[in-house]
PDB file of C-alpha atoms in Angstrom:
ATOM      1  CA  MET A  24     146.819  67.183  36.352  1.00  0.00           C
ATOM      2  CA  GLN A  25     147.160  63.569  37.389  1.00  0.00           C
ATOM      3  CA  VAL A  26     149.052  65.173  40.577  1.00  0.00           C
ATOM      4  CA  LEU A  27     146.383  67.608  41.535  1.00  0.00           C
ATOM      5  CA  MET A  28     143.755  64.594  41.207  1.00  0.00           C
ATOM      6  CA  ILE A  29     146.123  63.046  43.863  1.00  0.00           C
ATOM      7  CA  VAL A  30     146.669  66.255  46.246  1.00  0.00           C
ATOM      8  CA  LEU A  31     142.616  66.550  45.779  1.00  0.00           C
ATOM      9  CA  TYR A  32     141.732  62.824  46.692  1.00  0.00           C
ATOM     10  CA  VAL A  33     144.313  63.875  50.000  1.00  0.00           C
ATOM     11  CA  VAL A  34     143.036  66.827  50.695  1.00  0.00           C
ATOM     12  CA  CYS A  35     139.446  65.780  50.905  1.00  0.00           C
ATOM     13  CA  GLY A  36     140.401  62.553  52.593  1.00  0.00           C
ATOM     14  CA  LEU A  37     141.992  64.650  55.324  1.00  0.00           C
ATOM     15  CA  THR A  38     138.864  66.483  55.548  1.00  0.00           C
ATOM     16  CA  ALA A  39     136.410  64.092  55.966  1.00  0.00           C
ATOM     17  CA  ALA A  40     138.386  62.278  58.655  1.00  0.00           C
ATOM     18  CA  LEU A  41     138.697  65.293  60.642  1.00  0.00           C
ATOM     19  CA  ALA A  42     134.901  66.387  59.829  1.00  0.00           C
ATOM     20  CA  SER A  43     134.303  62.589  61.268  1.00  0.00           C
ATOM     21  CA  TYR A  44     136.437  63.200  64.288  1.00  0.00           C
ATOM     22  CA  TYR A  45     134.819  66.265  64.938  1.00  0.00           C
ATOM     23  CA  THR A  46     131.442  64.470  64.651  1.00  0.00           C
ATOM     24  CA  LEU A  47     131.799  62.114  66.877  1.00  0.00           C
ATOM     25  CA  ARG A  48     133.090  64.365  69.332  1.00  0.00           C
ATOM     26  CA  ASP A  49     130.234  66.275  69.031  1.00  0.00           C
ATOM     27  CA  LEU A  50     132.531  69.629  68.739  1.00  0.00           C
ATOM     28  CA  ALA A  51     131.392  72.460  65.995  1.00  0.00           C
ATOM     29  CA  ALA A  52     133.395  73.493  63.382  1.00  0.00           C
ATOM     30  CA  ASP A  53     136.125  75.809  64.050  1.00  0.00           C
ATOM     31  CA  LEU A  54     138.622  77.916  62.346  1.00  0.00           C
ATOM     32  CA  VAL A  55     140.862  74.142  61.875  1.00  0.00           C
ATOM     33  CA  LEU A  56     137.612  72.410  59.983  1.00  0.00           C
ATOM     34  CA  LEU A  57     136.610  75.531  57.906  1.00  0.00           C
ATOM     35  CA  GLY A  58     140.073  75.992  56.714  1.00  0.00           C
ATOM     36  CA  ALA A  59     140.389  72.556  55.474  1.00  0.00           C
ATOM     37  CA  ALA A  60     137.254  72.910  53.508  1.00  0.00           C
ATOM     38  CA  ALA A  61     138.884  76.160  52.223  1.00  0.00           C
ATOM     39  CA  LEU A  62     141.829  74.183  51.389  1.00  0.00           C
ATOM     40  CA  VAL A  63     139.533  71.629  49.751  1.00  0.00           C
ATOM     41  CA  LEU A  64     138.091  74.500  47.710  1.00  0.00           C
ATOM     42  CA  VAL A  65     141.477  76.035  46.790  1.00  0.00           C
ATOM     43  CA  VAL A  66     142.770  72.624  45.613  1.00  0.00           C
ATOM     44  CA  TRP A  67     139.302  72.212  43.336  1.00  0.00           C
ATOM     45  CA  VAL A  68     139.752  75.736  41.878  1.00  0.00           C
ATOM     46  CA  VAL A  69     143.056  74.650  41.004  1.00  0.00           C
ATOM     47  CA  LEU A  70     141.938  71.202  39.497  1.00  0.00           C
ATOM     48  CA  GLY A  71     138.703  73.301  37.493  1.00  0.00           C
ATOM     49  CA  LEU A  72     141.370  75.933  35.884  1.00  0.00           C
ATOM     50  CA  GLY A  73     143.364  73.540  34.906  1.00  0.00           C
ATOM     51  CA  LEU A  74     140.952  71.338  33.367  1.00  0.00           C
ATOM     52  CA  VAL A  75     139.373  74.499  31.706  1.00  0.00           C
ATOM     53  CA  MET A  76     142.608  75.421  29.993  1.00  0.00           C
ATOM     54  CA  ARG A  77     142.702  72.096  28.424  1.00  0.00           C
ATOM     55  CA  ASP A  78     139.636  72.439  27.342  1.00  0.00           C
ATOM     56  CA  LEU A  79     140.134  75.553  25.985  1.00  0.00           C
ATOM     57  CA  GLY A  80     143.866  74.627  24.547  1.00  0.00           C
ATOM     58  CA  GLY A  81     141.839  71.852  21.860  1.00  0.00           C
ATOM     59  CA  GLY A  82     141.015  69.032  24.617  1.00  0.00           C
ATOM     60  CA  GLU A  83     138.270  66.568  23.575  1.00  0.00           C
ATOM     61  CA  VAL A  84     135.479  67.096  25.484  1.00  0.00           C
ATOM     62  CA  THR A  85     132.608  64.256  25.404  1.00  0.00           C
ATOM     63  CA  ASP A  86     129.778  66.272  27.244  1.00  0.00           C
ATOM     64  CA  PRO A  87     131.093  69.476  28.107  1.00  0.00           C
ATOM     65  CA  VAL A  88     127.551  69.917  30.005  1.00  0.00           C
ATOM     66  CA  THR A  89     128.668  67.154  32.748  1.00  0.00           C
ATOM     67  CA  LEU A  90     132.559  68.456  32.875  1.00  0.00           C
ATOM     68  CA  TYR A  91     131.303  72.233  33.755  1.00  0.00           C
ATOM     69  CA  GLY A  92     128.548  70.897  35.750  1.00  0.00           C
ATOM     70  CA  TYR A  93     130.721  68.817  37.386  1.00  0.00           C
ATOM     71  CA  LEU A  94     133.173  71.597  38.140  1.00  0.00           C
ATOM     72  CA  LEU A  95     130.335  74.528  39.218  1.00  0.00           C
ATOM     73  CA  THR A  96     129.298  71.709  41.810  1.00  0.00           C
ATOM     74  CA  GLY A  97     132.610  71.381  43.248  1.00  0.00           C
ATOM     75  CA  VAL A  98     132.665  75.309  43.597  1.00  0.00           C
ATOM     76  CA  VAL A  99     129.529  75.776  45.493  1.00  0.00           C
ATOM     77  CA  LEU A 100     129.513  72.544  47.384  1.00  0.00           C
ATOM     78  CA  PRO A 101     132.935  73.736  49.813  1.00  0.00           C
ATOM     79  CA  ILE A 102     131.308  77.097  50.163  1.00  0.00           C
ATOM     80  CA  GLY A 103     128.084  75.560  51.280  1.00  0.00           C
ATOM     81  CA  GLY A 104     129.136  73.332  53.733  1.00  0.00           C
ATOM     82  CA  ALA A 105     131.707  76.417  55.165  1.00  0.00           C
ATOM     83  CA  TRP A 106     128.121  78.107  55.447  1.00  0.00           C
ATOM     84  CA  LEU A 107     126.306  75.503  56.807  1.00  0.00           C
ATOM     85  CA  GLY A 108     129.767  74.727  59.305  1.00  0.00           C
ATOM     86  CA  ILE A 109     129.558  78.254  61.121  1.00  0.00           C
ATOM     87  CA  TRP A 110     125.956  78.887  61.126  1.00  0.00           C
ATOM     88  CA  GLU A 111     125.247  75.603  62.435  1.00  0.00           C
ATOM     89  CA  ARG A 112     126.836  75.230  66.100  1.00  0.00           C
ATOM     90  CA  THR A 113     126.178  71.577  66.371  1.00  0.00           C
ATOM     91  CA  ARG A 114     128.405  68.887  65.343  1.00  0.00           C
ATOM     92  CA  TRP A 115     126.011  68.605  62.193  1.00  0.00           C
ATOM     93  CA  GLY A 116     127.819  71.332  60.846  1.00  0.00           C
ATOM     94  CA  SER A 117     131.416  69.596  60.916  1.00  0.00           C
ATOM     95  CA  LEU A 118     129.672  65.979  59.151  1.00  0.00           C
ATOM     96  CA  ALA A 119     128.060  68.525  56.365  1.00  0.00           C
ATOM     97  CA  ILE A 120     131.523  69.416  55.960  1.00  0.00           C
ATOM     98  CA  GLY A 121     133.094  65.717  55.492  1.00  0.00           C
ATOM     99  CA  VAL A 122     129.998  64.909  53.697  1.00  0.00           C
ATOM    100  CA  VAL A 123     130.799  67.304  50.969  1.00  0.00           C
ATOM    101  CA  ALA A 124     134.490  66.133  50.779  1.00  0.00           C
ATOM    102  CA  VAL A 125     133.662  62.786  50.691  1.00  0.00           C
ATOM    103  CA  THR A 126     131.094  64.125  47.592  1.00  0.00           C
ATOM    104  CA  LEU A 127     134.260  66.215  46.041  1.00  0.00           C
ATOM    105  CA  THR A 128     135.544  62.554  45.837  1.00  0.00           C
ATOM    106  CA  VAL A 129     133.162  61.203  44.295  1.00  0.00           C
ATOM    107  CA  LEU A 130     132.865  63.639  41.990  1.00  0.00           C
ATOM    108  CA  ALA A 131     136.940  63.975  40.790  1.00  0.00           C
ATOM    109  CA  MET A 132     136.286  60.838  40.214  1.00  0.00           C
ATOM    110  CA  ARG A 133     134.005  60.222  38.164  1.00  0.00           C
ATOM    111  CA  LEU A 134     135.461  63.403  36.233  1.00  0.00           C
ATOM    112  CA  GLU A 135     138.022  60.461  35.313  1.00  0.00           C
ATOM    113  CA  GLN A 136     135.999  58.243  33.965  1.00  0.00           C
ATOM    114  CA  ILE A 137     133.751  61.338  32.131  1.00  0.00           C
ATOM    115  CA  TRP A 138     136.856  62.828  30.536  1.00  0.00           C
ATOM    116  CA  PRO A 139     137.936  60.772  27.596  1.00  0.00           C
ATOM    117  CA  GLY A 140     141.812  59.140  28.270  1.00  0.00           C
ATOM    118  CA  GLY A 141     141.864  60.291  31.940  1.00  0.00           C
ATOM    119  CA  PHE A 142     144.143  63.143  33.359  1.00  0.00           C
ATOM    120  CA  ALA A 143     147.417  61.452  31.758  1.00  0.00           C
TER     121      ALA A 143
END
């Protein structure tokens, strides 16, 4: 799980940096930025499936509502950010994707705090 978390941090960081570049250059989201948002979603889903499998395999979750709420939020946010990136053809669509990437980084950091013993 620790490797997946690192991959998620890297993908989210690169996506946020790319979205910042697009926003500063006043560019609308194109297939590159939307693909980065899709990659963030794929990594989040793989991480979420790993956490669900670990929970079903007997892992101890002190607050399952928070855990599954974070996982669901992590799936919905990139979809919403990509939707905004497609339909908002200004730099604000690109900014929305960047905000999603930063938010998912924070959610991932919080997941490590609420999961007892971390992911190691």
